[in-house]
């Protein structure tokens, strides 16, 4: 039977494809813009027909009807990492979440520790060999597909076909739905003077020939905008976005000096503009791989001068980073921060950098604190954190004692809080 014949036999309407879900199933959905809107809208419309279905995902982007808390007994979100649409349900205690390192989610599927019955994912059109590319959210999707009973792809001509370990064969697919809407675009965040100042400090730490891991947000973008004059940079990251594309276009990134996979830019999911998605299509410099590969600290750390750049919400005197909750209330998730902090520490000449504005709420709250708020989820431990950067400078903590760390952090706190923090440090015996 030809691949095209198989394709036609597996085509379904979204409404019919949804009926492949059974009560009590765990439906795993690709990350971010890789989520399939036609399938998830159909599930939202039919949600009252189901009972105890969990939809599992990292970083949801769109607000679907099944997020309705009144129908949570029918279909509810299960978070690997909260996004804006699901955060209210998580903070209300209606949704549950999975503590995890991003790199280890595929391993949890492989070992049967994390349930998966159905996979929903966006995919590129099928090539002549019967393969689709799961390019926008490769991450844990490939491992979930290997374990799932049912695999449903939403095929969209606007999804790029990329290289790497991100391909699914028609023989692995249970059903297909088609959608030709543009892939959702995610704009660049606003960069203010605080972010620009932090970006300048971080950019000064990056030498020519470094390999970068850059996340999403105003501070990472502020860093990127100050790297256009650098030479021979490489990319080994979890997210590819417009900022990285800009560095390639201006010649700052060429991947030539990478020790691991030289000449190749490596990522596991994409978040950006239509221009980015077009750039990804059949680009031989870019490979999309599962997160168990991209975020493996040992593999990423084989690159000399690996610089990981991530953000946090709060740092205490010991260097513990609370990056994913506000007190006990979940806000996001651990994601790949800890993976790349460890990778930066392993790398010869590498640096792991944690960034944050020194204050919150119009300079009324210090983000550098004696102790994290009660119940805060610690994302990066005191044993792993190395560089911490605010708009007031750089604190280097790795290899430093508790008292040395405290002094370093107070020196980059907002001036209005330094005296108060010093008194608190003395009471704790940290000064």
PDB file of N, CA and C in Angstrom, residues 302-363:
ATOM      1  N   UNK A 302      29.467  19.255  26.653  1.00  0.00           N
ATOM      2  CA  UNK A 302      30.643  18.921  25.859  1.00  0.00           C
ATOM      3  C   UNK A 302      31.105  20.105  25.017  1.00  0.00           C
ATOM      4  N   UNK A 303      30.227  21.087  24.825  1.00  0.00           N
ATOM      5  CA  UNK A 303      30.613  22.308  24.131  1.00  0.00           C
ATOM      6  C   UNK A 303      31.425  23.190  25.072  1.00  0.00           C
ATOM      7  N   UNK A 304      32.641  23.541  24.669  1.00  0.00           N
ATOM      8  CA  UNK A 304      33.427  24.494  25.447  1.00  0.00           C
ATOM      9  C   UNK A 304      32.737  25.850  25.438  1.00  0.00           C
ATOM     10  N   UNK A 305      32.932  26.593  26.528  1.00  0.00           N
ATOM     11  CA  UNK A 305      32.373  27.953  26.645  1.00  0.00           C
ATOM     12  C   UNK A 305      30.867  27.981  26.389  1.00  0.00           C
ATOM     13  N   UNK A 306      30.174  26.982  26.964  1.00  0.00           N
ATOM     14  CA  UNK A 306      28.707  26.991  26.893  1.00  0.00           C
ATOM     15  C   UNK A 306      28.172  28.021  27.884  1.00  0.00           C
ATOM     16  N   UNK A 307      27.364  28.938  27.416  1.00  0.00           N
ATOM     17  CA  UNK A 307      26.766  29.971  28.261  1.00  0.00           C
ATOM     18  C   UNK A 307      25.266  29.722  28.327  1.00  0.00           C
ATOM     19  N   UNK A 308      24.754  29.386  29.503  1.00  0.00           N
ATOM     20  CA  UNK A 308      23.304  29.211  29.660  1.00  0.00           C
ATOM     21  C   UNK A 308      22.744  30.458  30.335  1.00  0.00           C
ATOM     22  N   UNK A 309      21.641  30.965  29.791  1.00  0.00           N
ATOM     23  CA  UNK A 309      21.046  32.213  30.276  1.00  0.00           C
ATOM     24  C   UNK A 309      19.584  31.944  30.606  1.00  0.00           C
ATOM     25  N   UNK A 310      19.239  32.029  31.881  1.00  0.00           N
ATOM     26  CA  UNK A 310      17.882  31.755  32.333  1.00  0.00           C
ATOM     27  C   UNK A 310      17.462  32.782  33.376  1.00  0.00           C
ATOM     28  N   UNK A 311      16.161  32.869  33.622  1.00  0.00           N
ATOM     29  CA  UNK A 311      15.615  33.886  34.527  1.00  0.00           C
ATOM     30  C   UNK A 311      15.001  33.227  35.757  1.00  0.00           C
ATOM     31  N   UNK A 312      14.946  33.990  36.844  1.00  0.00           N
ATOM     32  CA  UNK A 312      14.295  33.526  38.058  1.00  0.00           C
ATOM     33  C   UNK A 312      13.433  34.642  38.628  1.00  0.00           C
ATOM     34  N   UNK A 313      12.603  34.286  39.615  1.00  0.00           N
ATOM     35  CA  UNK A 313      11.734  35.264  40.276  1.00  0.00           C
ATOM     36  C   UNK A 313      12.345  35.785  41.570  1.00  0.00           C
ATOM     37  N   UNK A 314      13.149  34.934  42.235  1.00  0.00           N
ATOM     38  CA  UNK A 314      13.651  35.287  43.563  1.00  0.00           C
ATOM     39  C   UNK A 314      14.892  34.448  43.866  1.00  0.00           C
ATOM     40  N   UNK A 315      15.873  35.057  44.537  1.00  0.00           N
ATOM     41  CA  UNK A 315      17.090  34.353  44.947  1.00  0.00           C
ATOM     42  C   UNK A 315      17.347  34.647  46.423  1.00  0.00           C
ATOM     43  N   UNK A 316      17.670  33.605  47.211  1.00  0.00           N
ATOM     44  CA  UNK A 316      17.978  33.852  48.628  1.00  0.00           C
ATOM     45  C   UNK A 316      19.490  33.908  48.845  1.00  0.00           C
ATOM     46  N   UNK A 317      19.904  34.177  50.075  1.00  0.00           N
ATOM     47  CA  UNK A 317      21.317  34.396  50.378  1.00  0.00           C
ATOM     48  C   UNK A 317      22.198  33.194  50.024  1.00  0.00           C
ATOM     49  N   UNK A 318      21.644  31.989  50.071  1.00  0.00           N
ATOM     50  CA  UNK A 318      22.427  30.810  49.732  1.00  0.00           C
ATOM     51  C   UNK A 318      22.529  30.602  48.218  1.00  0.00           C
ATOM     52  N   UNK A 319      21.713  31.340  47.477  1.00  0.00           N
ATOM     53  CA  UNK A 319      21.705  31.196  46.023  1.00  0.00           C
ATOM     54  C   UNK A 319      20.583  30.339  45.494  1.00  0.00           C
ATOM     55  N   UNK A 320      19.693  29.862  46.363  1.00  0.00           N
ATOM     56  CA  UNK A 320      18.560  29.073  45.884  1.00  0.00           C
ATOM     57  C   UNK A 320      17.660  29.944  45.011  1.00  0.00           C
ATOM     58  N   UNK A 321      17.269  29.409  43.861  1.00  0.00           N
ATOM     59  CA  UNK A 321      16.456  30.170  42.902  1.00  0.00           C
ATOM     60  C   UNK A 321      15.024  29.649  42.887  1.00  0.00           C
ATOM     61  N   UNK A 322      14.087  30.511  43.226  1.00  0.00           N
ATOM     62  CA  UNK A 322      12.665  30.202  43.103  1.00  0.00           C
ATOM     63  C   UNK A 322      12.155  30.769  41.791  1.00  0.00           C
ATOM     64  N   UNK A 323      12.127  29.936  40.751  1.00  0.00           N
ATOM     65  CA  UNK A 323      11.841  30.410  39.396  1.00  0.00           C
ATOM     66  C   UNK A 323      10.452  30.045  38.900  1.00  0.00           C
ATOM     67  N   UNK A 324       9.675  29.267  39.692  1.00  0.00           N
ATOM     68  CA  UNK A 324       8.458  28.694  39.132  1.00  0.00           C
ATOM     69  C   UNK A 324       7.216  28.838  40.000  1.00  0.00           C
ATOM     70  N   UNK A 325       7.341  29.503  41.139  1.00  0.00           N
ATOM     71  CA  UNK A 325       6.157  29.696  41.971  1.00  0.00           C
ATOM     72  C   UNK A 325       6.278  31.016  42.718  1.00  0.00           C
ATOM     73  N   UNK A 326       5.135  31.501  43.183  1.00  0.00           N
ATOM     74  CA  UNK A 326       5.103  32.676  44.044  1.00  0.00           C
ATOM     75  C   UNK A 326       4.652  32.165  45.408  1.00  0.00           C
ATOM     76  N   UNK A 327       5.623  31.950  46.314  1.00  0.00           N
ATOM     77  CA  UNK A 327       5.313  31.185  47.508  1.00  0.00           C
ATOM     78  C   UNK A 327       4.895  29.790  47.065  1.00  0.00           C
ATOM     79  N   UNK A 328       3.827  29.256  47.629  1.00  0.00           N
ATOM     80  CA  UNK A 328       3.401  27.911  47.240  1.00  0.00           C
ATOM     81  C   UNK A 328       2.567  27.867  45.964  1.00  0.00           C
ATOM     82  N   UNK A 329       2.186  29.023  45.429  1.00  0.00           N
ATOM     83  CA  UNK A 329       1.307  29.049  44.257  1.00  0.00           C
ATOM     84  C   UNK A 329       2.124  28.829  42.991  1.00  0.00           C
ATOM     85  N   UNK A 330       1.829  27.771  42.222  1.00  0.00           N
ATOM     86  CA  UNK A 330       2.603  27.503  41.007  1.00  0.00           C
ATOM     87  C   UNK A 330       2.417  28.612  39.985  1.00  0.00           C
ATOM     88  N   UNK A 331       3.483  28.916  39.273  1.00  0.00           N
ATOM     89  CA  UNK A 331       3.451  29.962  38.249  1.00  0.00           C
ATOM     90  C   UNK A 331       3.848  29.417  36.876  1.00  0.00           C
ATOM     91  N   UNK A 332       4.850  28.571  36.834  1.00  0.00           N
ATOM     92  CA  UNK A 332       5.308  28.020  35.559  1.00  0.00           C
ATOM     93  C   UNK A 332       5.772  26.580  35.784  1.00  0.00           C
ATOM     94  N   UNK A 333       7.092  26.362  35.852  1.00  0.00           N
ATOM     95  CA  UNK A 333       7.643  25.040  36.088  1.00  0.00           C
ATOM     96  C   UNK A 333       9.153  25.121  36.043  1.00  0.00           C
ATOM     97  N   UNK A 334       9.805  24.020  36.361  1.00  0.00           N
ATOM     98  CA  UNK A 334      11.266  24.008  36.347  1.00  0.00           C
ATOM     99  C   UNK A 334      11.801  24.154  34.936  1.00  0.00           C
ATOM    100  N   UNK A 335      11.142  23.487  33.973  1.00  0.00           N
ATOM    101  CA  UNK A 335      11.596  23.564  32.594  1.00  0.00           C
ATOM    102  C   UNK A 335      13.022  23.084  32.458  1.00  0.00           C
ATOM    103  N   UNK A 336      13.789  23.750  31.606  1.00  0.00           N
ATOM    104  CA  UNK A 336      15.162  23.342  31.361  1.00  0.00           C
ATOM    105  C   UNK A 336      16.202  24.125  32.128  1.00  0.00           C
ATOM    106  N   UNK A 337      15.767  24.973  33.074  1.00  0.00           N
ATOM    107  CA  UNK A 337      16.736  25.815  33.775  1.00  0.00           C
ATOM    108  C   UNK A 337      17.815  24.994  34.459  1.00  0.00           C
ATOM    109  N   UNK A 338      17.422  24.026  35.275  1.00  0.00           N
ATOM    110  CA  UNK A 338      18.405  23.231  36.009  1.00  0.00           C
ATOM    111  C   UNK A 338      19.264  22.401  35.072  1.00  0.00           C
ATOM    112  N   UNK A 339      18.662  21.895  33.974  1.00  0.00           N
ATOM    113  CA  UNK A 339      19.430  21.130  32.996  1.00  0.00           C
ATOM    114  C   UNK A 339      20.615  21.949  32.483  1.00  0.00           C
ATOM    115  N   UNK A 340      20.345  23.189  32.083  1.00  0.00           N
ATOM    116  CA  UNK A 340      21.398  23.990  31.463  1.00  0.00           C
ATOM    117  C   UNK A 340      22.305  24.671  32.481  1.00  0.00           C
ATOM    118  N   UNK A 341      21.827  24.892  33.694  1.00  0.00           N
ATOM    119  CA  UNK A 341      22.738  25.360  34.744  1.00  0.00           C
ATOM    120  C   UNK A 341      23.833  24.317  34.957  1.00  0.00           C
ATOM    121  N   UNK A 342      23.434  23.055  35.042  1.00  0.00           N
ATOM    122  CA  UNK A 342      24.424  21.993  35.230  1.00  0.00           C
ATOM    123  C   UNK A 342      25.324  21.850  34.004  1.00  0.00           C
ATOM    124  N   UNK A 343      24.734  22.009  32.816  1.00  0.00           N
ATOM    125  CA  UNK A 343      25.537  21.921  31.587  1.00  0.00           C
ATOM    126  C   UNK A 343      26.592  23.018  31.541  1.00  0.00           C
ATOM    127  N   UNK A 344      26.206  24.246  31.914  1.00  0.00           N
ATOM    128  CA  UNK A 344      27.152  25.354  31.923  1.00  0.00           C
ATOM    129  C   UNK A 344      28.273  25.136  32.916  1.00  0.00           C
ATOM    130  N   UNK A 345      27.949  24.493  34.043  1.00  0.00           N
ATOM    131  CA  UNK A 345      28.970  24.211  35.058  1.00  0.00           C
ATOM    132  C   UNK A 345      29.941  23.127  34.592  1.00  0.00           C
ATOM    133  N   UNK A 346      29.445  22.161  33.805  1.00  0.00           N
ATOM    134  CA  UNK A 346      30.287  21.076  33.301  1.00  0.00           C
ATOM    135  C   UNK A 346      31.220  21.564  32.195  1.00  0.00           C
ATOM    136  N   UNK A 347      30.730  22.473  31.366  1.00  0.00           N
ATOM    137  CA  UNK A 347      31.451  22.923  30.175  1.00  0.00           C
ATOM    138  C   UNK A 347      32.802  23.559  30.524  1.00  0.00           C
ATOM    139  N   UNK A 348      33.829  23.216  29.747  1.00  0.00           N
ATOM    140  CA  UNK A 348      35.141  23.846  29.897  1.00  0.00           C
ATOM    141  C   UNK A 348      35.029  25.313  29.502  1.00  0.00           C
ATOM    142  N   UNK A 349      35.269  26.214  30.452  1.00  0.00           N
ATOM    143  CA  UNK A 349      35.128  27.641  30.182  1.00  0.00           C
ATOM    144  C   UNK A 349      33.694  28.116  30.144  1.00  0.00           C
ATOM    145  N   UNK A 350      32.753  27.248  30.573  1.00  0.00           N
ATOM    146  CA  UNK A 350      31.329  27.590  30.516  1.00  0.00           C
ATOM    147  C   UNK A 350      30.871  28.458  31.673  1.00  0.00           C
ATOM    148  N   UNK A 351      29.702  29.032  31.523  1.00  0.00           N
ATOM    149  CA  UNK A 351      29.102  29.860  32.572  1.00  0.00           C
ATOM    150  C   UNK A 351      27.597  29.608  32.578  1.00  0.00           C
ATOM    151  N   UNK A 352      27.046  29.329  33.740  1.00  0.00           N
ATOM    152  CA  UNK A 352      25.586  29.291  33.880  1.00  0.00           C
ATOM    153  C   UNK A 352      25.155  30.588  34.543  1.00  0.00           C
ATOM    154  N   UNK A 353      24.230  31.284  33.897  1.00  0.00           N
ATOM    155  CA  UNK A 353      23.849  32.632  34.328  1.00  0.00           C
ATOM    156  C   UNK A 353      22.359  32.652  34.662  1.00  0.00           C
ATOM    157  N   UNK A 354      22.046  33.111  35.857  1.00  0.00           N
ATOM    158  CA  UNK A 354      20.659  33.332  36.277  1.00  0.00           C
ATOM    159  C   UNK A 354      20.441  34.841  36.350  1.00  0.00           C
ATOM    160  N   UNK A 355      19.382  35.315  35.711  1.00  0.00           N
ATOM    161  CA  UNK A 355      19.110  36.753  35.673  1.00  0.00           C
ATOM    162  C   UNK A 355      17.788  37.080  36.359  1.00  0.00           C
ATOM    163  N   UNK A 356      17.716  38.294  36.909  1.00  0.00           N
ATOM    164  CA  UNK A 356      16.463  38.787  37.479  1.00  0.00           C
ATOM    165  C   UNK A 356      16.590  40.284  37.742  1.00  0.00           C
ATOM    166  N   UNK A 357      15.496  41.028  37.564  1.00  0.00           N
ATOM    167  CA  UNK A 357      15.494  42.416  38.044  1.00  0.00           C
ATOM    168  C   UNK A 357      15.662  42.415  39.559  1.00  0.00           C
ATOM    169  N   UNK A 358      16.267  43.441  40.102  1.00  0.00           N
ATOM    170  CA  UNK A 358      16.542  43.453  41.545  1.00  0.00           C
ATOM    171  C   UNK A 358      15.278  43.624  42.377  1.00  0.00           C
ATOM    172  N   UNK A 359      14.217  44.180  41.791  1.00  0.00           N
ATOM    173  CA  UNK A 359      12.993  44.443  42.556  1.00  0.00           C
ATOM    174  C   UNK A 359      11.753  44.023  41.784  1.00  0.00           C
ATOM    175  N   UNK A 360      10.628  44.031  42.476  1.00  0.00           N
ATOM    176  CA  UNK A 360       9.313  43.797  41.876  1.00  0.00           C
ATOM    177  C   UNK A 360       8.352  44.859  42.396  1.00  0.00           C
ATOM    178  N   UNK A 361       7.212  44.978  41.745  1.00  0.00           N
ATOM    179  CA  UNK A 361       6.144  45.894  42.160  1.00  0.00           C
ATOM    180  C   UNK A 361       6.653  47.314  42.388  1.00  0.00           C
ATOM    181  N   UNK A 362       7.213  47.864  41.294  1.00  0.00           N
ATOM    182  CA  UNK A 362       7.672  49.271  41.310  1.00  0.00           C
ATOM    183  C   UNK A 362       8.668  49.549  42.430  1.00  0.00           C
ATOM    184  N   UNK A 363       9.650  48.694  42.553  1.00  0.00           N
ATOM    185  CA  UNK A 363      10.753  48.855  43.508  1.00  0.00           C
ATOM    186  C   UNK A 363      10.329  48.743  44.973  1.00  0.00           C
TER     187      UNK A 363
END
